Amino acid sequence: KQEVTQIPAALSVPEGENLVLNCSFTDSAIYNLQWFRQDPGKGLTSLLLIQSSQREQTSGRLNASLDKSSGRSTLYIAASQPGDSATYLCAVKDFLFGGSQGNLIFGKGTKLSVKP
Amino acid sequence: DTGVSQDPRHKITKRGQNVTFRCDPISEHNRLYWYRQTLGQGPEFLTYFQNEAQLEKSRLLSDRFSAERPKGSFSTLEIQRTEQGDSAMYLCASSLAGLSGPKNTEAFFGQGTRLTVV
């Protein structure tokens, strides 16, 4: 059964710092991995989607990498801003539970706080 | 149509009452998913539709839960005889599955419906 773990559970950094959020998954047979942002009490906003054949994706100050063989992904945020404060979730779509059905399996998220 | 829309955003109900939530997916998306999220946890899959067909249901979806997508467009999720343990955020997502299958498509989520059972 696929399990997704995110470390750390919470992170507090001063504004302007570069930071890395980690995501690991137990079964490397995945279709893709998606990073989301969730503000308190709100839904999920898709940030980046990495296909299983890709190593990384970039969008603005965000860069996500994928190492499928080791079951790891990182989300790099450059020059963090207070507006980046939110919970960041990673999710994988795998061949077994998620496979043909296309469901996502989520980690519990990393709660990021960027202090001015 | 700029995204997935869910209604209501918040619902407070007494234990034992029935509630119904609505989700309007992105218009061209043929796949629609329901997830449930409790505090401090990631979303957990409940069920999904391809067009109007409900293709899979999680074991989390007890017989008090029913979902429909009658015309392959919007979907409803009904919870009968609500219990306090049903209190959660209910999230809807949609994606587009093409001829090559759903494997590499991006999922887009709505703002969710926050249910509180008192």
mmCIF file of C-alpha atoms in Angstrom:
data_model
loop_
_atom_site.group_PDB
_atom_site.id
_atom_site.type_symbol
_atom_site.label_atom_id
_atom_site.label_comp_id
_atom_site.label_asym_id
_atom_site.label_seq_id
_atom_site.Cartn_x
_atom_site.Cartn_y
_atom_site.Cartn_z
ATOM 1 C CA LYS A 1 0.000 0.000 0.000
ATOM 2 C CA GLN A 2 1.379 3.368 -1.021
ATOM 3 C CA GLU A 3 2.239 5.725 1.824
ATOM 4 C CA VAL A 4 3.320 9.333 1.474
ATOM 5 C CA THR A 5 5.319 11.094 4.176
ATOM 6 C CA GLN A 6 6.183 14.764 4.414
ATOM 7 C CA ILE A 7 8.969 16.155 6.537
ATOM 8 C CA PRO A 8 9.032 18.452 8.397
ATOM 9 C CA ALA A 9 5.452 18.712 9.641
ATOM 10 C CA ALA A 10 5.982 22.410 10.298
ATOM 11 C CA LEU A 11 8.609 24.939 9.339
ATOM 12 C CA SER A 12 9.145 28.578 10.293
ATOM 13 C CA VAL A 13 11.620 30.735 8.382
ATOM 14 C CA PRO A 14 12.429 34.440 8.091
ATOM 15 C CA GLU A 15 11.394 36.255 4.958
ATOM 16 C CA GLY A 16 13.849 35.977 2.076
ATOM 17 C CA GLU A 17 15.196 32.573 2.998
ATOM 18 C CA ASN A 18 15.361 29.725 0.501
ATOM 19 C CA LEU A 19 13.777 26.527 1.759
ATOM 20 C CA VAL A 20 13.167 22.891 0.864
ATOM 21 C CA LEU A 21 10.141 20.762 1.671
ATOM 22 C CA ASN A 22 10.476 16.996 1.490
ATOM 23 C CA CYS A 23 8.100 14.292 0.349
ATOM 24 C CA SER A 24 8.755 10.550 0.302
ATOM 25 C CA PHE A 25 6.644 7.675 -0.982
ATOM 26 C CA THR A 26 6.988 3.963 -0.398
ATOM 27 C CA ASP A 27 6.170 2.550 -3.842
ATOM 28 C CA SER A 28 8.150 3.980 -6.744
ATOM 29 C CA ALA A 29 5.639 2.769 -9.343
ATOM 30 C CA ILE A 30 3.887 6.102 -9.758
ATOM 31 C CA TYR A 31 2.342 7.892 -12.719
ATOM 32 C CA ASN A 32 3.028 11.372 -11.422
ATOM 33 C CA LEU A 33 3.486 13.515 -8.344
ATOM 34 C CA GLN A 34 1.662 16.755 -7.656
ATOM 35 C CA TRP A 35 2.430 19.526 -5.158
ATOM 36 C CA PHE A 36 -0.431 21.570 -3.729
ATOM 37 C CA ARG A 37 -0.801 24.592 -1.518
ATOM 38 C CA GLN A 38 -3.626 24.860 1.024
ATOM 39 C CA ASP A 39 -4.493 28.022 2.915
ATOM 40 C CA PRO A 40 -6.338 27.639 6.248
ATOM 41 C CA GLY A 41 -9.917 26.519 5.741
ATOM 42 C CA LYS A 42 -9.566 26.568 1.977
ATOM 43 C CA GLY A 43 -9.266 24.078 -0.850
ATOM 44 C CA LEU A 44 -6.127 22.926 -2.650
ATOM 45 C CA THR A 45 -4.279 24.935 -5.259
ATOM 46 C CA SER A 46 -2.149 22.946 -7.672
ATOM 47 C CA LEU A 47 1.426 24.209 -7.804
ATOM 48 C CA LEU A 48 3.395 21.738 -9.880
ATOM 49 C CA LEU A 49 2.810 18.394 -11.582
ATOM 50 C CA ILE A 50 5.796 16.141 -12.304
ATOM 51 C CA GLN A 51 5.310 13.193 -14.627
ATOM 52 C CA SER A 52 7.044 9.942 -13.719
ATOM 53 C CA SER A 53 9.424 10.414 -16.653
ATOM 54 C CA GLN A 54 10.475 13.892 -15.546
ATOM 55 C CA ARG A 55 13.099 14.924 -13.032
ATOM 56 C CA GLU A 56 11.894 18.415 -12.209
ATOM 57 C CA GLN A 57 9.385 21.166 -12.898
ATOM 58 C CA THR A 58 9.676 24.893 -12.321
ATOM 59 C CA SER A 59 7.125 27.637 -11.864
ATOM 60 C CA GLY A 60 8.342 31.059 -10.818
ATOM 61 C CA ARG A 61 10.094 30.781 -7.464
ATOM 62 C CA LEU A 62 9.084 27.129 -7.111
ATOM 63 C CA ASN A 63 11.088 24.143 -8.263
ATOM 64 C CA ALA A 64 10.026 20.562 -7.682
ATOM 65 C CA SER A 65 12.257 17.574 -8.225
ATOM 66 C CA LEU A 66 11.420 13.900 -8.459
ATOM 67 C CA ASP A 67 13.668 10.910 -7.817
ATOM 68 C CA LYS A 68 11.334 8.031 -8.486
ATOM 69 C CA SER A 69 13.844 5.270 -7.774
ATOM 70 C CA SER A 70 14.487 6.534 -4.258
ATOM 71 C CA GLY A 71 10.856 7.509 -3.688
ATOM 72 C CA ARG A 72 11.547 11.183 -3.011
ATOM 73 C CA SER A 73 10.462 14.599 -4.147
ATOM 74 C CA THR A 74 11.480 18.039 -2.958
ATOM 75 C CA LEU A 75 9.801 21.404 -3.332
ATOM 76 C CA TYR A 76 12.275 24.269 -3.362
ATOM 77 C CA ILE A 77 10.953 27.758 -2.640
ATOM 78 C CA ALA A 78 13.320 30.603 -3.417
ATOM 79 C CA ALA A 79 13.308 33.957 -1.654
ATOM 80 C CA SER A 80 10.362 33.093 0.586
ATOM 81 C CA GLN A 81 7.696 35.705 1.293
ATOM 82 C CA PRO A 82 5.055 36.003 4.047
ATOM 83 C CA GLY A 83 2.452 35.263 1.370
ATOM 84 C CA ASP A 84 3.987 31.807 0.960
ATOM 85 C CA SER A 85 2.705 30.876 4.424
ATOM 86 C CA ALA A 86 0.396 27.902 3.958
ATOM 87 C CA THR A 87 0.324 24.115 4.180
ATOM 88 C CA TYR A 88 2.069 22.359 1.303
ATOM 89 C CA LEU A 89 0.827 18.910 0.339
ATOM 90 C CA CYS A 90 2.344 16.385 -1.999
ATOM 91 C CA ALA A 91 0.343 13.614 -3.611
ATOM 92 C CA VAL A 92 1.188 10.682 -5.862
ATOM 93 C CA LYS A 93 -0.861 8.858 -8.407
ATOM 94 C CA ASP A 94 0.307 5.271 -8.413
ATOM 95 C CA PHE A 95 -0.303 2.127 -10.405
ATOM 96 C CA LEU A 96 -2.041 0.166 -7.723
ATOM 97 C CA PHE A 97 -4.566 2.108 -5.678
ATOM 98 C CA GLY A 98 -4.342 5.170 -7.879
ATOM 99 C CA GLY A 99 -3.593 3.462 -11.153
ATOM 100 C CA SER A 100 -6.322 3.249 -13.706
ATOM 101 C CA GLN A 101 -8.659 5.134 -11.419
ATOM 102 C CA GLY A 102 -6.434 8.177 -11.218
ATOM 103 C CA ASN A 103 -6.807 8.782 -7.483
ATOM 104 C CA LEU A 104 -4.249 10.733 -5.519
ATOM 105 C CA ILE A 105 -2.608 9.590 -2.299
ATOM 106 C CA PHE A 106 -1.636 12.492 -0.076
ATOM 107 C CA GLY A 107 0.877 13.183 2.629
ATOM 108 C CA LYS A 108 -0.166 15.087 5.747
ATOM 109 C CA GLY A 109 1.509 18.252 4.575
ATOM 110 C CA THR A 110 4.136 20.686 5.799
ATOM 111 C CA LYS A 111 2.837 23.837 7.473
ATOM 112 C CA LEU A 112 5.067 26.711 6.404
ATOM 113 C CA SER A 113 5.242 30.042 8.194
ATOM 114 C CA VAL A 114 7.337 32.842 6.696
ATOM 115 C CA LYS A 115 7.998 35.626 9.199
ATOM 116 C CA PRO A 116 8.347 39.232 7.959
ATOM 117 C CA ASP B 1 -15.704 28.763 -15.913
ATOM 118 C CA THR B 2 -12.505 29.313 -14.011
ATOM 119 C CA GLY B 3 -12.326 26.333 -11.712
ATOM 120 C CA VAL B 4 -14.050 23.739 -9.594
ATOM 121 C CA SER B 5 -16.950 25.171 -7.611
ATOM 122 C CA GLN B 6 -18.415 23.703 -4.419
ATOM 123 C CA ASP B 7 -21.553 24.650 -2.539
ATOM 124 C CA PRO B 8 -22.092 25.343 0.275
ATOM 125 C CA ARG B 9 -18.755 26.455 1.665
ATOM 126 C CA HIS B 10 -19.835 25.751 5.223
ATOM 127 C CA LYS B 11 -22.559 23.572 6.697
ATOM 128 C CA ILE B 12 -23.494 23.108 10.347
ATOM 129 C CA THR B 13 -25.986 20.369 11.030
ATOM 130 C CA LYS B 14 -27.379 18.473 13.965
ATOM 131 C CA ARG B 15 -26.461 14.847 14.420
ATOM 132 C CA GLY B 16 -28.888 12.596 12.618
ATOM 133 C CA GLN B 17 -29.788 15.077 9.898
ATOM 134 C CA ASN B 18 -29.101 14.545 6.206
ATOM 135 C CA VAL B 19 -26.877 16.897 4.238
ATOM 136 C CA THR B 20 -26.114 17.279 0.543
ATOM 137 C CA PHE B 21 -23.161 18.982 -1.091
ATOM 138 C CA ARG B 22 -22.745 20.038 -4.696
ATOM 139 C CA CYS B 23 -19.679 20.147 -6.920
ATOM 140 C CA ASP B 24 -19.413 21.752 -10.339
ATOM 141 C CA PRO B 25 -16.217 20.597 -12.079
ATOM 142 C CA ILE B 26 -14.279 22.391 -14.773
ATOM 143 C CA SER B 27 -16.615 22.146 -17.726
ATOM 144 C CA GLU B 28 -14.580 19.974 -20.085
ATOM 145 C CA HIS B 29 -13.355 17.601 -17.365
ATOM 146 C CA ASN B 30 -14.815 14.110 -17.531
ATOM 147 C CA ARG B 31 -13.429 12.840 -14.221
ATOM 148 C CA LEU B 32 -14.740 14.000 -10.862
ATOM 149 C CA TYR B 33 -13.457 12.973 -7.429
ATOM 150 C CA TRP B 34 -14.617 13.390 -3.855
ATOM 151 C CA TYR B 35 -12.116 13.501 -0.991
ATOM 152 C CA ARG B 36 -12.483 14.021 2.741
ATOM 153 C CA GLN B 37 -9.964 15.889 4.869
ATOM 154 C CA THR B 38 -9.855 16.028 8.647
ATOM 155 C CA LEU B 39 -7.774 18.440 10.679
ATOM 156 C CA GLY B 40 -4.042 17.894 10.330
ATOM 157 C CA GLN B 41 -4.440 15.166 7.723
ATOM 158 C CA GLY B 42 -4.104 15.016 3.976
ATOM 159 C CA PRO B 43 -7.216 14.462 1.872
ATOM 160 C CA GLU B 44 -8.454 10.867 1.616
ATOM 161 C CA PHE B 45 -10.176 9.493 -1.454
ATOM 162 C CA LEU B 46 -13.907 8.732 -1.199
ATOM 163 C CA THR B 47 -15.176 8.090 -4.722
ATOM 164 C CA TYR B 48 -14.821 9.084 -8.342
ATOM 165 C CA PHE B 49 -16.813 9.338 -11.553
ATOM 166 C CA GLN B 50 -15.907 9.062 -15.178
ATOM 167 C CA ASN B 51 -18.667 11.025 -16.871
ATOM 168 C CA GLU B 52 -21.853 9.795 -15.143
ATOM 169 C CA ALA B 53 -20.479 6.416 -14.086
ATOM 170 C CA GLN B 54 -19.301 5.952 -10.503
ATOM 171 C CA LEU B 55 -16.274 3.731 -11.001
ATOM 172 C CA GLU B 56 -14.830 3.325 -7.551
ATOM 173 C CA LYS B 57 -15.772 3.835 -3.932
ATOM 174 C CA SER B 58 -13.380 3.824 -0.994
ATOM 175 C CA ARG B 59 -14.089 1.740 2.074
ATOM 176 C CA LEU B 60 -14.351 5.122 3.842
ATOM 177 C CA LEU B 61 -17.627 5.625 2.006
ATOM 178 C CA SER B 62 -20.097 3.930 4.341
ATOM 179 C CA ASP B 63 -23.637 3.128 3.239
ATOM 180 C CA ARG B 64 -24.757 6.447 4.744
ATOM 181 C CA PHE B 65 -22.884 8.190 1.944
ATOM 182 C CA SER B 66 -24.127 8.386 -1.628
ATOM 183 C CA ALA B 67 -22.787 10.290 -4.585
ATOM 184 C CA GLU B 68 -24.291 10.985 -7.969
ATOM 185 C CA ARG B 69 -23.320 12.640 -11.199
ATOM 186 C CA PRO B 70 -26.539 12.262 -13.176
ATOM 187 C CA LYS B 71 -25.605 13.978 -16.426
ATOM 188 C CA GLY B 72 -21.861 13.745 -16.265
ATOM 189 C CA SER B 73 -21.582 17.377 -15.226
ATOM 190 C CA PHE B 74 -22.152 18.444 -11.596
ATOM 191 C CA SER B 75 -22.079 15.946 -8.750
ATOM 192 C CA THR B 76 -23.778 15.687 -5.382
ATOM 193 C CA LEU B 77 -22.573 13.981 -2.218
ATOM 194 C CA GLU B 78 -25.238 13.142 0.339
ATOM 195 C CA ILE B 79 -24.624 12.029 3.902
ATOM 196 C CA GLN B 80 -27.591 10.497 5.689
ATOM 197 C CA ARG B 81 -28.010 10.358 9.468
ATOM 198 C CA THR B 82 -24.903 12.435 10.058
ATOM 199 C CA GLU B 83 -22.580 11.576 12.922
ATOM 200 C CA GLN B 84 -20.030 13.746 14.701
ATOM 201 C CA GLY B 85 -17.276 11.730 13.039
ATOM 202 C CA ASP B 86 -18.475 13.026 9.676
ATOM 203 C CA SER B 87 -17.241 16.502 10.579
ATOM 204 C CA ALA B 88 -14.557 17.285 8.017
ATOM 205 C CA MET B 89 -13.736 19.250 4.886
ATOM 206 C CA TYR B 90 -15.224 17.610 1.794
ATOM 207 C CA LEU B 91 -13.207 18.361 -1.314
ATOM 208 C CA CYS B 92 -14.135 17.883 -4.922
ATOM 209 C CA ALA B 93 -11.609 17.634 -7.739
ATOM 210 C CA SER B 94 -11.805 17.198 -11.491
ATOM 211 C CA SER B 95 -9.452 16.177 -14.254
ATOM 212 C CA LEU B 96 -9.494 15.324 -17.920
ATOM 213 C CA ALA B 97 -8.890 11.744 -18.983
ATOM 214 C CA GLY B 98 -8.108 11.464 -22.663
ATOM 215 C CA LEU B 99 -7.735 8.526 -24.972
ATOM 216 C CA SER B 100 -4.343 7.754 -23.477
ATOM 217 C CA GLY B 101 -5.912 7.432 -20.052
ATOM 218 C CA PRO B 102 -5.903 9.525 -16.900
ATOM 219 C CA LYS B 103 -2.352 8.771 -15.895
ATOM 220 C CA ASN B 104 -0.674 12.080 -16.488
ATOM 221 C CA THR B 105 -3.433 14.599 -16.036
ATOM 222 C CA GLU B 106 -3.479 17.328 -13.438
ATOM 223 C CA ALA B 107 -6.183 17.363 -10.781
ATOM 224 C CA PHE B 108 -7.858 20.651 -9.850
ATOM 225 C CA PHE B 109 -9.617 21.069 -6.536
ATOM 226 C CA GLY B 110 -12.485 23.208 -5.352
ATOM 227 C CA GLN B 111 -12.572 25.289 -2.170
ATOM 228 C CA GLY B 112 -14.262 22.533 -0.252
ATOM 229 C CA THR B 113 -17.324 22.273 1.976
ATOM 230 C CA ARG B 114 -16.632 22.417 5.699
ATOM 231 C CA LEU B 115 -19.137 20.200 7.539
ATOM 232 C CA THR B 116 -19.633 20.505 11.277
ATOM 233 C CA VAL B 117 -21.960 18.015 12.959
ATOM 234 C CA VAL B 118 -23.105 19.143 16.404
#
